[in-house]
Short mmCIF file of C-alpha atoms in Angstrom, two decimals:
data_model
loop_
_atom_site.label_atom_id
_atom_site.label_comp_id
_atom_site.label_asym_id
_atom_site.label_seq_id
_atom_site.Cartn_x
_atom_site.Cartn_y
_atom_site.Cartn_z
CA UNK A 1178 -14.93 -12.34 -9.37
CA UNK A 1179 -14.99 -14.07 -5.75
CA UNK A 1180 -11.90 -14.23 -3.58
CA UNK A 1181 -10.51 -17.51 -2.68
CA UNK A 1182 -12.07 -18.33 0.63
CA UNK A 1183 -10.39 -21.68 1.43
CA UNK A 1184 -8.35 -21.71 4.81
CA UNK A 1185 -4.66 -22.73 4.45
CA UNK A 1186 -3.74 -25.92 7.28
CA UNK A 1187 -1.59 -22.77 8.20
CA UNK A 1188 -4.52 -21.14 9.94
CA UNK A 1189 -4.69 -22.90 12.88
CA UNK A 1190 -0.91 -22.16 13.44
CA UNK A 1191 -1.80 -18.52 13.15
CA UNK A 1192 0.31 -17.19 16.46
CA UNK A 1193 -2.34 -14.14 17.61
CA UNK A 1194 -6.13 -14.38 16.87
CA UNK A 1195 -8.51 -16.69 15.15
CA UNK A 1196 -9.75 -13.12 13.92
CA UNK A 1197 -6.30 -12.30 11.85
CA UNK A 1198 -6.78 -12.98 8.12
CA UNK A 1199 -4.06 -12.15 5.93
CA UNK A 1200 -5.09 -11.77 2.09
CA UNK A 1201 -2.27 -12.68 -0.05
CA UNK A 1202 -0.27 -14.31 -2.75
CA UNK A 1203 2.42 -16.99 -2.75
CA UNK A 1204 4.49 -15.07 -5.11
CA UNK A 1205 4.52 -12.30 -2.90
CA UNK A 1206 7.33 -11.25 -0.55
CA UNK A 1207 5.81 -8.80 1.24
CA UNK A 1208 3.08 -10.94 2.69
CA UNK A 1209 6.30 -13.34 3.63
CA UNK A 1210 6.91 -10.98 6.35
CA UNK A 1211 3.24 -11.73 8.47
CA UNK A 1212 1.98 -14.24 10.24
CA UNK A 1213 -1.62 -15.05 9.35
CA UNK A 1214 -4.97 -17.04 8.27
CA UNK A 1215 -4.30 -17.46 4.39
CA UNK A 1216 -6.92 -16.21 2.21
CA UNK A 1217 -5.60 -16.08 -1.24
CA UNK A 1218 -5.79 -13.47 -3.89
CA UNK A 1219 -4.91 -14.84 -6.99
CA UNK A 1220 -2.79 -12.51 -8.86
CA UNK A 1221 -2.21 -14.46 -11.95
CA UNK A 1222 -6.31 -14.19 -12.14
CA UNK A 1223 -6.36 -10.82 -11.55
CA UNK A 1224 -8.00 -11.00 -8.43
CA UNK A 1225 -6.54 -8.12 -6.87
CA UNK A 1226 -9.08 -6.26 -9.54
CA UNK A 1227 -11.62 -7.12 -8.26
CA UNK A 1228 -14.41 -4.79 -6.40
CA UNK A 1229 -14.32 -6.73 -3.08
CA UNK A 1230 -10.56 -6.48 -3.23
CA UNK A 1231 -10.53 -3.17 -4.00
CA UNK A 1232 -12.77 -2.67 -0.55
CA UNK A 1233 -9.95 -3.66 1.16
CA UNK A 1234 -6.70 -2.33 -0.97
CA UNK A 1235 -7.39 0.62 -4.15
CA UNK A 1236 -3.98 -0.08 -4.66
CA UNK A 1237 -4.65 -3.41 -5.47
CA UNK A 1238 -0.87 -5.06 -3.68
CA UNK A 1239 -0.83 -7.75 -1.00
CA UNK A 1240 -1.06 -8.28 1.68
CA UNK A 1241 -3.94 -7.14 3.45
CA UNK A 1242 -4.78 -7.95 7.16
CA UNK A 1243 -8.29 -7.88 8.39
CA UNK A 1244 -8.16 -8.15 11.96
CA UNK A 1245 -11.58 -7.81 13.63
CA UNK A 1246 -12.73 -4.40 12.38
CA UNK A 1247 -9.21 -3.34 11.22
CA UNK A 1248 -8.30 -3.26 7.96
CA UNK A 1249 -4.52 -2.63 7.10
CA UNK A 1250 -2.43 -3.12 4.01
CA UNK A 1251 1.51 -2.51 3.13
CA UNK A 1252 3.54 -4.96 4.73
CA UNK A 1253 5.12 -2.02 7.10
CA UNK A 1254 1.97 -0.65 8.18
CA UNK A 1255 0.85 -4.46 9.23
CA UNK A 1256 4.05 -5.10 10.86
CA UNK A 1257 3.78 -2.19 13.22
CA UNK A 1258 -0.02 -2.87 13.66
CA UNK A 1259 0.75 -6.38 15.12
CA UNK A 1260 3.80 -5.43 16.66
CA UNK A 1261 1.64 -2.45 18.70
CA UNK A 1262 -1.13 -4.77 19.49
CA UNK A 1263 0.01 -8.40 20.07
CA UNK A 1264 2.79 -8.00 22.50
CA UNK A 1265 4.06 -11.28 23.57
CA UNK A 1266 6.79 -11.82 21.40
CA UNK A 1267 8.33 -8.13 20.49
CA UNK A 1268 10.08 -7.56 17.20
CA UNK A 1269 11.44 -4.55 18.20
CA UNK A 1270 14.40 -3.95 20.70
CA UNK A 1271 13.78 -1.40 23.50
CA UNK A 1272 17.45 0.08 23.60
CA UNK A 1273 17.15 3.49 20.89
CA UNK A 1274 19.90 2.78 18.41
CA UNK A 1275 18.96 -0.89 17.81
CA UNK A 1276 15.65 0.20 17.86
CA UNK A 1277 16.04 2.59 15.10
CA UNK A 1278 18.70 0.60 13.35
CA UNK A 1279 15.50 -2.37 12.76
CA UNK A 1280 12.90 0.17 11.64
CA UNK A 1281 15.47 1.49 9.57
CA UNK A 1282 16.60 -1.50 8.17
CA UNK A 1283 13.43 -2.94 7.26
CA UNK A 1284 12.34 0.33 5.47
CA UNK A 1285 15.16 0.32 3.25
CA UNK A 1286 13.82 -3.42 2.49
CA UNK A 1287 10.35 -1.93 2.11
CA UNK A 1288 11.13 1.32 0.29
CA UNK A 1289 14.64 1.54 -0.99
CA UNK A 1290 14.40 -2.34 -3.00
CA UNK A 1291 11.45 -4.35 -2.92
CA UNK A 1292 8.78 -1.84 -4.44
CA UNK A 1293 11.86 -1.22 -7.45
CA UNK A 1294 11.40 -4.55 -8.30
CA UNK A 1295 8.12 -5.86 -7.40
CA UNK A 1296 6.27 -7.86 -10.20
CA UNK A 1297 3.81 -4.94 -11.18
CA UNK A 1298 6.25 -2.44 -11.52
CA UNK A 1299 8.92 -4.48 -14.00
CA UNK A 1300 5.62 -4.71 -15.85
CA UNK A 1301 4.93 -1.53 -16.16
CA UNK A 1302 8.44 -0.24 -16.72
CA UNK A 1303 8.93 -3.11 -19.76
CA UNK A 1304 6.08 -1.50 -20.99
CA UNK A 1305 7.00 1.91 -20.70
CA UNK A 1306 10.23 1.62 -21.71
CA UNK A 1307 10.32 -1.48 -24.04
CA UNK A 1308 13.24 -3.29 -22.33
CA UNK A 1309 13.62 -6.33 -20.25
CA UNK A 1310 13.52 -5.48 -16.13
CA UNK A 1311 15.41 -8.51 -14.75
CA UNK A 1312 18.70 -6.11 -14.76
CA UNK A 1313 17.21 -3.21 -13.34
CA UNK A 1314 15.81 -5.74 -10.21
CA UNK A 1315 19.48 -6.78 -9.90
CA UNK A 1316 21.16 -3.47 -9.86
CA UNK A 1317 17.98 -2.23 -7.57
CA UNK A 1318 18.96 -5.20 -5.57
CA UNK A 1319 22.56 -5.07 -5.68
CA UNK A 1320 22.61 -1.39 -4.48
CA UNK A 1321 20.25 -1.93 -1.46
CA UNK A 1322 22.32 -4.68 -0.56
CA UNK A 1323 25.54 -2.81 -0.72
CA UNK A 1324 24.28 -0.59 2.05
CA UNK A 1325 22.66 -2.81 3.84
CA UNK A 1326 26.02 -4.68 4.26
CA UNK A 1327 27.41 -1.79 5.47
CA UNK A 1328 24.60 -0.74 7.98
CA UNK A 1329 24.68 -4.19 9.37
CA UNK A 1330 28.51 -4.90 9.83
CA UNK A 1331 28.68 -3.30 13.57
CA UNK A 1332 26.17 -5.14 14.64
CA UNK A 1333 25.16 -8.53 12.94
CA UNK A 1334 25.98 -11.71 15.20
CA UNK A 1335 23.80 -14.56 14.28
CA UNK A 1336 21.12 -12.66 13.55
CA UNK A 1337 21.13 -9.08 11.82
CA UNK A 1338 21.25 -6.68 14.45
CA UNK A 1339 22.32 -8.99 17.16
CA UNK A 1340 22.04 -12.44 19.05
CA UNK A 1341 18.27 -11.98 18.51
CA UNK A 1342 15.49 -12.24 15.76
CA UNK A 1343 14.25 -8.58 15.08
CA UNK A 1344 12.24 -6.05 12.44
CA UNK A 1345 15.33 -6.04 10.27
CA UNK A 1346 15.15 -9.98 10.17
CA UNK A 1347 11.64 -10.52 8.96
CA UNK A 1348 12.14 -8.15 6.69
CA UNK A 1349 15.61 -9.11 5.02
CA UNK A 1350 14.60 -13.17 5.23
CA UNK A 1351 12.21 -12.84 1.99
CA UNK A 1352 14.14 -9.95 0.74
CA UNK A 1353 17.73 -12.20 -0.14
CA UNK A 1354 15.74 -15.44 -0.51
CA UNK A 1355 13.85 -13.25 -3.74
CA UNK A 1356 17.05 -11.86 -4.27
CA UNK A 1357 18.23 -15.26 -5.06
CA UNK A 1358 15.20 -17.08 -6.30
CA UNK A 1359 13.66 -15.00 -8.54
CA UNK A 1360 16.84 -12.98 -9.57
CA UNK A 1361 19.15 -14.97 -9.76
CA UNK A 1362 21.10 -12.70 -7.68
CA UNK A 1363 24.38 -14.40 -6.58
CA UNK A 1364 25.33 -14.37 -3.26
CA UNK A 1365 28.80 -15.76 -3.31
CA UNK A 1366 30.40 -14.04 -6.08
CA UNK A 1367 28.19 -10.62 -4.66
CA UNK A 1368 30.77 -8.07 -3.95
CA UNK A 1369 30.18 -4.49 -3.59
CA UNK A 1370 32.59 -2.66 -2.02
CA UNK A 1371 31.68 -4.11 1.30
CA UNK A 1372 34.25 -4.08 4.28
CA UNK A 1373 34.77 -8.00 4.74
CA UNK A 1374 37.59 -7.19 7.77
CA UNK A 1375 34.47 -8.09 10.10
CA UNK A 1376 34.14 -11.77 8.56
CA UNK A 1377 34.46 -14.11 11.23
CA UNK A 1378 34.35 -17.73 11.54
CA UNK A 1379 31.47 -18.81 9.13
CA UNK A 1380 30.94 -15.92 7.99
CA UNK A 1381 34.89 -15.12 6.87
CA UNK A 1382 34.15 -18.44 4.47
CA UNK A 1383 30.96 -17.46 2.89
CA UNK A 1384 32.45 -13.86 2.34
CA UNK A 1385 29.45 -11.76 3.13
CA UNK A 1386 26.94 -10.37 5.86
CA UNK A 1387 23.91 -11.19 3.40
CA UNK A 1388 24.88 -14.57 2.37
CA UNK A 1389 25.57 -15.11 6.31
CA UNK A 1390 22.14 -14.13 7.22
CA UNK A 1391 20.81 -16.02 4.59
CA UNK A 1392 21.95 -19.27 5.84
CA UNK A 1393 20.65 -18.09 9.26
CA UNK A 1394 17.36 -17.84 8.08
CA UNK A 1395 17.73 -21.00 6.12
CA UNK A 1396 17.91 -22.82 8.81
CA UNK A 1397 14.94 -21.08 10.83
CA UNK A 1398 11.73 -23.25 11.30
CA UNK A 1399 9.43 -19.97 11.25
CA UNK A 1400 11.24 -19.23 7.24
CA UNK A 1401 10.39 -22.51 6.31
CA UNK A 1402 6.83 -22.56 7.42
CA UNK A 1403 6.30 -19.61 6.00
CA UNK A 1404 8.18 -19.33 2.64
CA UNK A 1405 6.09 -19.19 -0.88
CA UNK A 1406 6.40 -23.33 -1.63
CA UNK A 1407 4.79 -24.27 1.66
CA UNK A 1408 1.39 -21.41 1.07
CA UNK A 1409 -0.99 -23.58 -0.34
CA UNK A 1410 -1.39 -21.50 -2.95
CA UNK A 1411 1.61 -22.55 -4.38
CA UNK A 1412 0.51 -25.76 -5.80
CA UNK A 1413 -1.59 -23.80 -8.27
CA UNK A 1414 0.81 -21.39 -9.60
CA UNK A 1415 3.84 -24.52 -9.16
CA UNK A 1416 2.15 -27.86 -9.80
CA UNK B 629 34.43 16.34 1.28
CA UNK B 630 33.22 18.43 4.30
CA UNK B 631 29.76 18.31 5.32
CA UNK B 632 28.39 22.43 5.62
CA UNK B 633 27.78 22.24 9.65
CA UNK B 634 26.57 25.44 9.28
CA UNK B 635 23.05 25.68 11.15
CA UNK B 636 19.79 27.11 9.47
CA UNK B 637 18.15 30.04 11.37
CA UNK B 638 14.94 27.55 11.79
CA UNK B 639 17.55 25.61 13.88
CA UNK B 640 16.66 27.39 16.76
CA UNK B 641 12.68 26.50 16.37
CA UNK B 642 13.16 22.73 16.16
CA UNK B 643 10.22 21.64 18.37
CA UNK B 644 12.16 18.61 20.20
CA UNK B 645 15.65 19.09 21.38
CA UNK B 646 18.76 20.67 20.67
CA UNK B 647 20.65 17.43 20.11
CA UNK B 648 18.22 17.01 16.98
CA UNK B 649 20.50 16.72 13.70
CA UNK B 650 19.07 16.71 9.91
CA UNK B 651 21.33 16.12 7.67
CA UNK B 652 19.12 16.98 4.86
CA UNK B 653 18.90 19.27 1.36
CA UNK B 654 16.38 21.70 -0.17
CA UNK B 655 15.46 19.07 -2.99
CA UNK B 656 14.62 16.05 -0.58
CA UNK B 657 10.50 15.68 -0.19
CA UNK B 658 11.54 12.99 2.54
CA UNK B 659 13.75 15.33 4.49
CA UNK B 660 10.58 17.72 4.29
CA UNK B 661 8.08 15.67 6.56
CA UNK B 662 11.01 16.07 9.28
CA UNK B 663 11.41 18.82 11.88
CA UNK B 664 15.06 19.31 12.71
CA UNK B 665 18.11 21.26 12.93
CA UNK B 666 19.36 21.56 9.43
CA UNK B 667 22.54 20.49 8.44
CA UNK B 668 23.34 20.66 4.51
CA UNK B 669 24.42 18.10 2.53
CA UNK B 670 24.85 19.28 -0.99
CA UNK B 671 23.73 16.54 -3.64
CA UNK B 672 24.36 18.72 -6.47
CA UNK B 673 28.19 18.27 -5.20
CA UNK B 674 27.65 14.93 -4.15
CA UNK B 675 28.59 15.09 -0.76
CA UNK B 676 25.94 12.01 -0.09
CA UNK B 677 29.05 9.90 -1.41
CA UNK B 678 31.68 11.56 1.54
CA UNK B 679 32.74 8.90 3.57
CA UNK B 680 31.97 11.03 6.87
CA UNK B 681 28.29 11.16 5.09
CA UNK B 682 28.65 7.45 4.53
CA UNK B 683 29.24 6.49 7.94
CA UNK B 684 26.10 7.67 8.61
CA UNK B 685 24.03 6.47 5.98
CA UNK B 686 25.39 4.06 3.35
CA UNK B 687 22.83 4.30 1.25
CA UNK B 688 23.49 7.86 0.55
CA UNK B 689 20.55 8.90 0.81
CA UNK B 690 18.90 12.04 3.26
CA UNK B 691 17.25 12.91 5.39
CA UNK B 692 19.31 11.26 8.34
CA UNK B 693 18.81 12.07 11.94
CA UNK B 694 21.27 12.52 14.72
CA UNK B 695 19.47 12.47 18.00
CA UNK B 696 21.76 12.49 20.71
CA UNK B 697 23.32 9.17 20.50
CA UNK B 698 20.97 7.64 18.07
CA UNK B 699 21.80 7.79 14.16
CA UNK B 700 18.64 6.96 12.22
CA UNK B 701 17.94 7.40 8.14
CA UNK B 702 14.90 6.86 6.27
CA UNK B 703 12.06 9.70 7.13
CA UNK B 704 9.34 6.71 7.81
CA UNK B 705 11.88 5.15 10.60
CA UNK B 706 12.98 8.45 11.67
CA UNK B 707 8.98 9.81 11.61
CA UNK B 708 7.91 6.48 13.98
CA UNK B 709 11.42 7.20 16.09
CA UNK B 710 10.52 10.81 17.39
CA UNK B 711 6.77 9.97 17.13
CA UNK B 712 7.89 7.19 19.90
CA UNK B 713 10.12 9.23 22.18
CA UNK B 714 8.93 12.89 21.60
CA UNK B 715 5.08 12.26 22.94
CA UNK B 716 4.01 15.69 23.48
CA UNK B 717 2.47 15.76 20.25
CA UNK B 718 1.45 12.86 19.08
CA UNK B 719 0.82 12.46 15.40
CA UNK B 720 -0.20 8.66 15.14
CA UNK B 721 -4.45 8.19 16.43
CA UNK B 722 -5.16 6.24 19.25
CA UNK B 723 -7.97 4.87 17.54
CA UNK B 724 -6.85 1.42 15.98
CA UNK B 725 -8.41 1.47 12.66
CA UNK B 726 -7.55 5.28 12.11
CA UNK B 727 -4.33 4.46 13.11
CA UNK B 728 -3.47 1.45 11.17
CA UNK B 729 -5.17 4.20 8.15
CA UNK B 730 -2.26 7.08 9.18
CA UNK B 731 0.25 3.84 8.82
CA UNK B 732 -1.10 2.92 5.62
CA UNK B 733 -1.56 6.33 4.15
CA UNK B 734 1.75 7.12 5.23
CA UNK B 735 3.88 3.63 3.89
CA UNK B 736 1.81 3.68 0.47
CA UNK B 737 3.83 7.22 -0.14
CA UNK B 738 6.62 6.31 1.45
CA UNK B 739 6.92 2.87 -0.95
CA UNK B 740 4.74 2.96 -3.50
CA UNK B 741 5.13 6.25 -4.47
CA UNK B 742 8.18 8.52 -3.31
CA UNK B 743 10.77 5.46 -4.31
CA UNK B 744 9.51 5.56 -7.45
CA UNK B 745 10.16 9.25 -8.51
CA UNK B 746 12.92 10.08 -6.51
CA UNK B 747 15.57 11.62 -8.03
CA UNK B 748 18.28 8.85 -8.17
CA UNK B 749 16.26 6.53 -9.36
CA UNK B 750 15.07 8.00 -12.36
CA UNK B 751 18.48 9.11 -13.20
CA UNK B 752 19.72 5.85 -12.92
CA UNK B 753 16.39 4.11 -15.07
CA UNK B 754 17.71 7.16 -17.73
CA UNK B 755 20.78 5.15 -17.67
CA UNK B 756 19.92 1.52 -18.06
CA UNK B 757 16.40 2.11 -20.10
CA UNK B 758 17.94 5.21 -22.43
CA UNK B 759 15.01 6.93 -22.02
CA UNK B 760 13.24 9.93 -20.43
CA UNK B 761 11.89 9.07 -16.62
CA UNK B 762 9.45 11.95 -16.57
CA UNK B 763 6.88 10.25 -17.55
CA UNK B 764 7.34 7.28 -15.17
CA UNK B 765 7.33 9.75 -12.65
CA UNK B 766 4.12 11.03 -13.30
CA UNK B 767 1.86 7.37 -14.08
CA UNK B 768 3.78 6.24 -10.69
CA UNK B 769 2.08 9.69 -9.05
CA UNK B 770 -1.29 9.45 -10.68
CA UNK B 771 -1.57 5.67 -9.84
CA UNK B 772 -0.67 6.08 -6.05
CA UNK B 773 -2.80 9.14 -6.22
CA UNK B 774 -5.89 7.33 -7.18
CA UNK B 775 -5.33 4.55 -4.64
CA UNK B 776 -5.44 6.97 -1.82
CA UNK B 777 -7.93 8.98 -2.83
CA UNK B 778 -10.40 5.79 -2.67
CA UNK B 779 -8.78 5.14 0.78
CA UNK B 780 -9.42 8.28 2.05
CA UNK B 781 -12.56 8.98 1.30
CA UNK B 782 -14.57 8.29 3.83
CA UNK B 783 -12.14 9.19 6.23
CA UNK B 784 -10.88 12.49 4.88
CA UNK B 785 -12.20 15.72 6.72
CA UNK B 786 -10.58 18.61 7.10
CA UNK B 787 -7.17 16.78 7.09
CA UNK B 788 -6.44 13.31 5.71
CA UNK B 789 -7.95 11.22 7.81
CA UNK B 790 -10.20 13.72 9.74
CA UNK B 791 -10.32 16.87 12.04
CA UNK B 792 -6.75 16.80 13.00
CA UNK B 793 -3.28 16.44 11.44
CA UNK B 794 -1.70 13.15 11.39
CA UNK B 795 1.13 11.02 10.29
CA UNK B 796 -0.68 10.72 7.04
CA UNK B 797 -0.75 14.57 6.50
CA UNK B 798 2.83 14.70 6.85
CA UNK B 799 3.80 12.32 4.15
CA UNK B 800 0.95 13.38 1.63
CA UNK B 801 2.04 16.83 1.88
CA UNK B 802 5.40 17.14 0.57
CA UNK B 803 4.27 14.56 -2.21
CA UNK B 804 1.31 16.53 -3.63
CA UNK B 805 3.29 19.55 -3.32
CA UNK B 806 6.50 17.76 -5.04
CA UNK B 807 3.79 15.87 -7.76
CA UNK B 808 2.45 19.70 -8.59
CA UNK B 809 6.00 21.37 -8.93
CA UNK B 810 8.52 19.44 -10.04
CA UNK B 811 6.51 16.60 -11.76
CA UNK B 812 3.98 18.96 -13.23
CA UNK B 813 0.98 16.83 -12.06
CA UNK B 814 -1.82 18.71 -12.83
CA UNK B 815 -4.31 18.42 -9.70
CA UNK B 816 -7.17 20.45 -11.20
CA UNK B 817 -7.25 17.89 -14.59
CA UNK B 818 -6.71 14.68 -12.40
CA UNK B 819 -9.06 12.30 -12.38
CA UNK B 820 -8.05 8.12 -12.45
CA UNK B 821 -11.50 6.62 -11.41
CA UNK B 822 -11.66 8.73 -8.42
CA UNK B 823 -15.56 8.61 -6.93
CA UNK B 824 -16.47 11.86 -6.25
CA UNK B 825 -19.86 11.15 -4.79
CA UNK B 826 -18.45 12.17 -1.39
CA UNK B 827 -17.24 15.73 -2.63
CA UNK B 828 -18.92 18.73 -0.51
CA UNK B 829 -18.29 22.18 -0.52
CA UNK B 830 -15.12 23.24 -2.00
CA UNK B 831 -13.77 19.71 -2.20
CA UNK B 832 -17.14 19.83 -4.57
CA UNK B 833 -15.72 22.79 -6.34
CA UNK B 834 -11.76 21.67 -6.55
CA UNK B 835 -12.83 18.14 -7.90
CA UNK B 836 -10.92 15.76 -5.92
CA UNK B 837 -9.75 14.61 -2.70
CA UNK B 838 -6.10 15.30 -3.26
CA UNK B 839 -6.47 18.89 -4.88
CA UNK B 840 -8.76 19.57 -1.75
CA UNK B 841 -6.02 18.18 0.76
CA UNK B 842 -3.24 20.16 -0.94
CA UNK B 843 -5.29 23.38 -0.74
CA UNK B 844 -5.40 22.90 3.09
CA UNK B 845 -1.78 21.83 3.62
CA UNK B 846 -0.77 25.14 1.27
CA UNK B 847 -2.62 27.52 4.42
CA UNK B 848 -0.44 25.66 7.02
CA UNK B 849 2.08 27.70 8.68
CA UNK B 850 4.18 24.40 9.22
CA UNK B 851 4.06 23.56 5.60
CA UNK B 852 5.40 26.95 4.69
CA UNK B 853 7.89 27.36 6.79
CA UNK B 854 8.95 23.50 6.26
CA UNK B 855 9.62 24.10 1.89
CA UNK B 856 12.14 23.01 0.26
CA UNK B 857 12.00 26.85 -0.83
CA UNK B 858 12.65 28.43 2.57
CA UNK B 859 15.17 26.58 3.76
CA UNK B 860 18.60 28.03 4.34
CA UNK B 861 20.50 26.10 1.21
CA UNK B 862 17.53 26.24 -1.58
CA UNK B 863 19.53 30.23 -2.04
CA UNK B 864 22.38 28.42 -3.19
CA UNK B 865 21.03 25.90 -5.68
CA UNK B 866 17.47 28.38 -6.44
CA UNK B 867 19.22 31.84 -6.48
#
């Protein structure tokens, strides 16, 4: 089996190195969260089986980033690779607590919900357990969320932990637009015991910190470019 | 609900600074890759759920760190936070490959694996699926097991990814030793694909990377004195 080797137009857009290649997936959040040449692993196919994949990832998830002689995989792990080595535009704050707020943030993302409900493992827990997944995603989701809300409420303004676009951004952008999407998870009526006395202006309207920050990053040009319809992957899996 | 303040004797050898806080309990492999001060919080009594508890972690979940001013939970944010601002020991590489690795290494536990088992999450897949999690537990283990023994292996030396300990030593050890004891995992019988070509010596003799890796961590003095068996509160719930 031979891995897609087509370039996406995205490429040339690709904000560090022509040497960055990101292998990866449309339907796949994770590889939402990094910047990249496109090389595409088609799932669906199986791809991720393969023995040229499995070079790169045994554990046979996207993404992967190849850049130059580095190899890194886990969405995290890349993250704090680029973040170390391509430092023109800084994802994370320098002042302590909001520094540890992001990382913390986007590992509850990364550990706490998205690998609960990522495609593989509803598969393999429907066929473990013989039941439908889609509510367990929702309560995995719904939970996360919950905390998240809370986290967040001392220190969201337009973006989540401030006036600026952080870890805890990149990471929660693909995270409530799945949430929505593919889960039908909804954001309006979503109540979980979060304090709403914070609500202000837009936000008092739309009711919540998530569905806030989810018209935020709506509205961002770097979420559109890079959400799953626009990979150009998609029109094979979406005709 | 009262938090226990009280402070373990190993309070005194926390290797950073005496405004390090762990709120933390004997059951928690995350807590375990963190050195601290220890401050209880019982989850057999649910004291995760205490609204002084909550204010510092809404998703209820330890270990959380209290470093001076700085509140930080999740043991991979709070492992990158002191690995950032306590530099006398460095446990990240500075070489960029074997660091991206230790990243890696350290993120596929941390989400691929650990979220997977943990305690609250089975209990609450019990719940929705009706069914027992133990054996989710253990193909989650074995899978992630046989991922990073491919990874490793032409890295792995002495320690994970070579002569010296790193970030991904302190993440694989709690899970190998929490995959042997409480998940019954049986190290000497495991074998998912695993290529053993590179075995030598007694990694030849044990039969696999991870046994081999868990038989070093076992001799650490750290590891010992860092088990969920000798700290102060595993008397109360392991009399």
């Amino acid at each position: 089996m031979e891995l897609d080797n087509r370039k996406s137009d995205q490429g040339s857009n690709a904000p560090f190195s022509s040497n960055l290649q990101l292998y990866s997936h449309c339907h796949s959040s994770c590889s939402w969260r990094i910047p990249y040449e496109y090389k595409e692993v088609d799932l669906a196919k199986g791809e991720q089986y393969s023995p040229e994949f499995e070079r790169l990832n045994p554990l046979h998830y996207v993404p992967v980033l190849v850049d130059d002689n580095v190899v890194v995989s886990d969405s995290y792990a890349i993250f704090l690779h680029l973040e170390e080595k391509y430092t023109q535009k800084p994802l994370l704050p320098v002042d302590p607590q909001l520094r540890a707020l992001n990382l913390q943030v986007a590992s509850i993302v990364h550990s706490s919900i998205q690998p609960l409900h990522m495609l593989t493992v509803l598969k393999d827990m429907e066929k473990m357990f013989g039941e439908e997944s889609k509510p367990w995603a929702q309560f995995t989701i719904n939970k996360g969320f919950s905390a998240l809300e809370k986290l967040l409420k001392d220190f969201a303004a337009t973006y989540a932990t401030g006036e600026l676009i952080y870890m805890a951004d990149v990471f929660l952008a693909p995270q409530i637009e799945q949430a929505v999407q593919k889960f039908g998870v909804d954001m309006v009526n979503w109540r979980m015991g979060g304090d709403f006395s914070f609500a202000r202006d837009l936000k008092e309207i739309l009711g919540n910190e998530m569905l806030w920050l989810y018209e935020t990053y709506k509205a961002l040009p770097e979420f559109q470019a890079s959400s799953p319809q626009r990979q150009f992957d998609a029109f094979i899996h979406n005709p």
